[in-house]
CSV table of C-alpha atoms in Angstrom, one decimal:
chain,number,residue,atom,x,y,z
A,62,GLY,CA,95.5,-37.3,-85.5
A,63,ASP,CA,98.3,-39.3,-87.1
A,64,ASP,CA,96.1,-40.5,-89.9
A,65,GLU,CA,94.5,-37.1,-90.7
A,66,VAL,CA,95.5,-34.9,-93.6
A,67,VAL,CA,95.7,-31.2,-92.8
A,68,LEU,CA,95.8,-28.9,-95.8
A,69,THR,CA,96.6,-25.2,-95.1
A,70,VAL,CA,96.8,-22.2,-97.4
A,71,MET,CA,97.8,-18.6,-97.3
A,72,GLY,CA,97.3,-17.2,-93.7
A,73,THR,CA,96.2,-20.5,-92.3
A,74,ALA,CA,99.5,-22.0,-93.6
A,75,ARG,CA,101.5,-19.3,-91.8
A,76,GLU,CA,99.7,-20.0,-88.5
A,77,TRP,CA,99.9,-23.8,-88.9
A,78,MET,CA,103.6,-23.7,-89.4
A,79,GLU,CA,104.1,-21.6,-86.3
A,80,LEU,CA,102.5,-24.3,-84.2
A,81,GLY,CA,105.5,-26.6,-84.5
A,82,GLU,CA,107.1,-29.3,-86.6
A,83,ARG,CA,105.2,-30.3,-89.7
A,84,HIS,CA,103.6,-33.8,-89.7
A,85,PRO,CA,104.2,-35.9,-92.9
A,86,LEU,CA,100.5,-35.6,-93.7
A,87,ASP,CA,100.4,-31.8,-93.5
A,88,TRP,CA,100.2,-30.2,-96.9
A,89,ILE,CA,101.3,-26.6,-96.6
A,90,TYR,CA,99.9,-25.2,-99.9
A,91,VAL,CA,102.5,-22.4,-100.3
A,92,PRO,CA,102.9,-20.9,-102.8
A,93,SER,CA,99.3,-21.4,-103.6
A,94,SER,CA,96.5,-20.4,-105.9
A,95,MET,CA,94.0,-18.5,-103.9
A,96,GLY,CA,90.7,-20.4,-103.7
A,97,GLN,CA,92.0,-23.8,-104.8
A,98,ALA,CA,92.4,-25.5,-101.4
A,99,PRO,CA,88.8,-26.8,-101.0
A,100,SER,CA,89.0,-28.5,-104.4
A,101,LEU,CA,92.4,-30.0,-103.7
A,102,GLY,CA,91.0,-31.2,-100.4
A,103,LEU,CA,88.1,-32.8,-102.2
A,104,GLY,CA,90.4,-34.7,-104.4
A,105,LEU,CA,92.3,-35.9,-101.4
A,106,ALA,CA,89.1,-36.9,-99.7
A,107,LEU,CA,88.0,-39.0,-102.7
A,108,ALA,CA,91.4,-40.6,-103.2
A,109,GLN,CA,91.9,-41.3,-99.5
A,110,PRO,CA,88.4,-42.3,-98.2
A,111,ASP,CA,89.8,-43.9,-95.0
A,112,ARG,CA,91.5,-40.7,-93.9
A,113,GLN,CA,90.0,-37.5,-92.5
A,114,ILE,CA,90.8,-34.5,-94.7
A,115,ILE,CA,90.8,-31.1,-93.0
A,116,VAL,CA,91.1,-28.0,-95.2
A,117,CYS,CA,92.0,-24.7,-93.4
A,118,ASN,CA,91.0,-21.9,-95.7
A,119,GLY,CA,90.7,-18.1,-95.4
A,120,ASP,CA,87.5,-16.2,-96.1
A,121,GLY,CA,89.3,-14.3,-99.0
A,122,CYS,CA,90.3,-17.6,-100.5
A,123,MET,CA,86.8,-19.0,-100.1
A,124,LEU,CA,85.4,-16.0,-102.1
A,125,MET,CA,87.7,-16.9,-104.9
A,126,ASN,CA,86.1,-20.3,-105.4
A,127,LEU,CA,82.5,-20.4,-104.0
A,128,GLY,CA,81.6,-23.0,-106.6
A,129,SER,CA,83.7,-25.6,-104.9
A,130,LEU,CA,81.1,-25.8,-102.1
A,131,VAL,CA,78.7,-27.4,-104.6
A,132,SER,CA,81.3,-29.6,-106.0
A,133,ILE,CA,82.2,-30.9,-102.5
A,134,THR,CA,78.6,-31.7,-101.6
A,135,ALA,CA,77.9,-33.3,-105.0
A,136,GLN,CA,80.6,-35.8,-104.2
A,137,ASP,CA,79.4,-36.1,-100.5
A,138,PRO,CA,82.7,-37.2,-98.9
A,139,SER,CA,82.0,-38.2,-95.3
A,140,ASN,CA,85.7,-37.7,-94.5
A,141,TYR,CA,85.9,-34.0,-95.4
A,142,THR,CA,86.0,-31.0,-93.1
A,143,LEU,CA,86.3,-27.4,-94.5
A,144,ILE,CA,87.3,-24.8,-91.9
A,145,ILE,CA,86.9,-21.1,-93.0
A,146,PHE,CA,89.0,-18.6,-90.9
A,147,ASP,CA,87.0,-15.4,-91.4
A,148,ASN,CA,88.8,-12.2,-90.5
A,149,GLY,CA,87.1,-10.0,-93.1
A,150,ILE,CA,90.2,-9.0,-94.9
A,151,TYR,CA,92.8,-10.2,-97.5
A,152,GLU,CA,95.4,-10.4,-94.8
A,153,ILE,CA,98.3,-11.7,-96.9
A,154,THR,CA,98.0,-9.1,-99.7
A,155,GLY,CA,97.9,-6.1,-97.4
A,156,GLY,CA,94.8,-6.1,-95.2
A,157,GLN,CA,92.2,-4.9,-97.8
A,158,PRO,CA,88.6,-5.6,-96.7
A,159,THR,CA,87.1,-8.5,-98.7
A,160,PRO,CA,83.9,-7.6,-100.7
A,161,ALA,CA,82.1,-9.8,-98.1
A,162,THR,CA,82.4,-7.2,-95.4
A,163,SER,CA,81.3,-3.6,-94.9
A,164,GLY,CA,83.2,-1.9,-92.2
A,165,ASP,CA,82.9,-4.4,-89.3
A,166,ALA,CA,79.7,-6.0,-90.5
A,167,PRO,CA,79.8,-9.2,-92.6
A,168,LEU,CA,77.8,-9.1,-95.8
A,169,VAL,CA,78.2,-12.8,-96.5
A,170,ASP,CA,76.8,-15.5,-94.3
A,171,TYR,CA,79.2,-18.4,-95.0
A,172,PRO,CA,77.3,-21.0,-92.9
A,173,ALA,CA,74.2,-20.1,-94.9
A,174,LEU,CA,76.1,-20.6,-98.2
A,175,ALA,CA,77.3,-24.0,-96.9
A,176,ALA,CA,73.7,-24.9,-96.0
A,177,ALA,CA,72.5,-23.8,-99.5
A,178,ALA,CA,75.2,-25.9,-101.1
A,179,GLY,CA,74.2,-29.0,-99.1
A,180,PHE,CA,76.8,-29.5,-96.4
A,181,ARG,CA,75.7,-32.2,-94.0
A,182,GLN,CA,77.2,-30.6,-90.9
A,183,ILE,CA,77.6,-26.8,-90.4
A,184,PHE,CA,79.2,-25.2,-87.3
A,185,ALA,CA,80.0,-21.6,-86.5
A,186,PHE,CA,82.3,-20.4,-83.7
A,187,GLU,CA,83.1,-16.9,-82.5
A,188,ALA,CA,84.9,-17.7,-79.2
A,189,LEU,CA,88.2,-19.7,-79.1
A,190,ASP,CA,87.2,-21.5,-76.0
A,191,ASP,CA,84.0,-22.9,-77.7
A,192,TRP,CA,86.1,-24.0,-80.7
A,193,ASP,CA,88.7,-25.6,-78.4
A,194,GLU,CA,86.0,-27.5,-76.6
A,195,SER,CA,84.2,-28.7,-79.7
A,196,ALA,CA,87.0,-29.1,-82.4
A,197,ARG,CA,87.5,-32.8,-82.0
A,198,ASP,CA,83.8,-33.6,-82.1
A,199,VAL,CA,83.3,-31.3,-85.1
A,200,ILE,CA,86.1,-32.8,-87.1
A,201,ASP,CA,84.9,-36.3,-86.2
A,202,ALA,CA,81.3,-35.6,-87.4
A,203,PRO,CA,80.4,-37.4,-90.6
A,204,GLY,CA,80.8,-34.9,-93.5
A,205,PRO,CA,81.0,-33.1,-95.6
A,206,THR,CA,81.4,-30.7,-92.7
A,207,PHE,CA,81.7,-26.9,-92.9
A,208,VAL,CA,83.1,-24.8,-90.0
A,209,HIS,CA,83.1,-21.0,-89.8
A,210,LEU,CA,85.6,-19.5,-87.4
A,211,ALA,CA,85.4,-15.8,-86.7
A,212,VAL,CA,89.0,-14.7,-86.2
A,213,ALA,CA,90.8,-11.4,-85.7
A,214,PRO,CA,93.2,-10.1,-88.3
A,215,VAL,CA,96.9,-10.3,-87.4
A,216,PRO,CA,98.2,-6.7,-87.8
A,217,GLY,CA,101.3,-6.4,-90.0
A,218,ALA,CA,101.0,-10.1,-90.9
A,219,VAL,CA,103.4,-11.2,-93.7
A,220,GLY,CA,102.7,-14.0,-96.1
A,221,PRO,CA,103.8,-17.5,-95.3
A,222,ARG,CA,107.1,-18.8,-96.6
A,223,SER,CA,107.2,-22.1,-98.3
A,224,PRO,CA,108.6,-24.8,-96.0
A,225,GLY,CA,110.8,-26.0,-99.0
A,226,PRO,CA,110.8,-26.6,-102.7
A,227,ALA,CA,107.4,-27.7,-104.0
A,228,ARG,CA,108.5,-30.9,-105.9
A,229,PRO,CA,110.3,-32.6,-103.0
A,230,ARG,CA,107.5,-31.6,-100.6
A,231,ALA,CA,105.0,-33.1,-103.0
A,232,ASP,CA,107.0,-36.3,-103.3
A,233,GLU,CA,107.3,-36.6,-99.5
A,234,PHE,CA,103.6,-35.9,-99.1
A,235,ALA,CA,102.6,-38.6,-101.7
A,236,GLU,CA,104.9,-41.1,-99.9
A,237,ALA,CA,103.3,-40.2,-96.5
A,238,LEU,CA,99.8,-40.8,-98.0
A,239,GLN,CA,100.9,-44.3,-99.0
A,240,THR,CA,102.7,-45.2,-95.8
A,241,THR,CA,101.9,-43.1,-92.7
A,242,ASN,CA,99.4,-45.0,-90.6
A,243,ALA,CA,97.9,-46.2,-93.9
A,244,PRO,CA,94.7,-48.2,-93.3
A,245,ASP,CA,95.2,-52.0,-93.8
A,246,PRO,CA,93.4,-52.8,-97.1
A,247,GLY,CA,92.7,-56.4,-95.8
A,248,CYS,CA,90.8,-55.2,-92.7
A,249,ASP,CA,87.0,-54.5,-92.7
């Protein structure tokens, strides 16, 4: 939606940018620090409580900062959705298997981790059609919401390129947070 913030990182940023023109409230976190997107999204959710914050994170990135799951639920933002795209590999750095997988079998149950951390809503999808049919309802569910998407690796994938210099993008994003379909503070 026009009032939703979408934060993407690493492989999810690459895929998001391929979908078309960037919305002013898209934050393409490239270059990025692996694992930091959930925490950045939490800060946005707390600072922008009237906007839905959607964080698109890879499984490898999630492994880099599992502690953020507890930080998110401790703050209990109802406007926060964390979507994990799980392909079982570190796709951007060369396709190495994550330590969460053994061959084709997952060793880490991300939805169980989310439950243990205290997420209010937890969803898991293995089929694209199921996700397509449910995505809007899932994102609209009162959060914090955790979504696990089983996805296939992209063979030969290259890392995302930044859509521009970081400072001007950050300034544009900050301005968009203040003006793009900003909720009217006088309305209840």
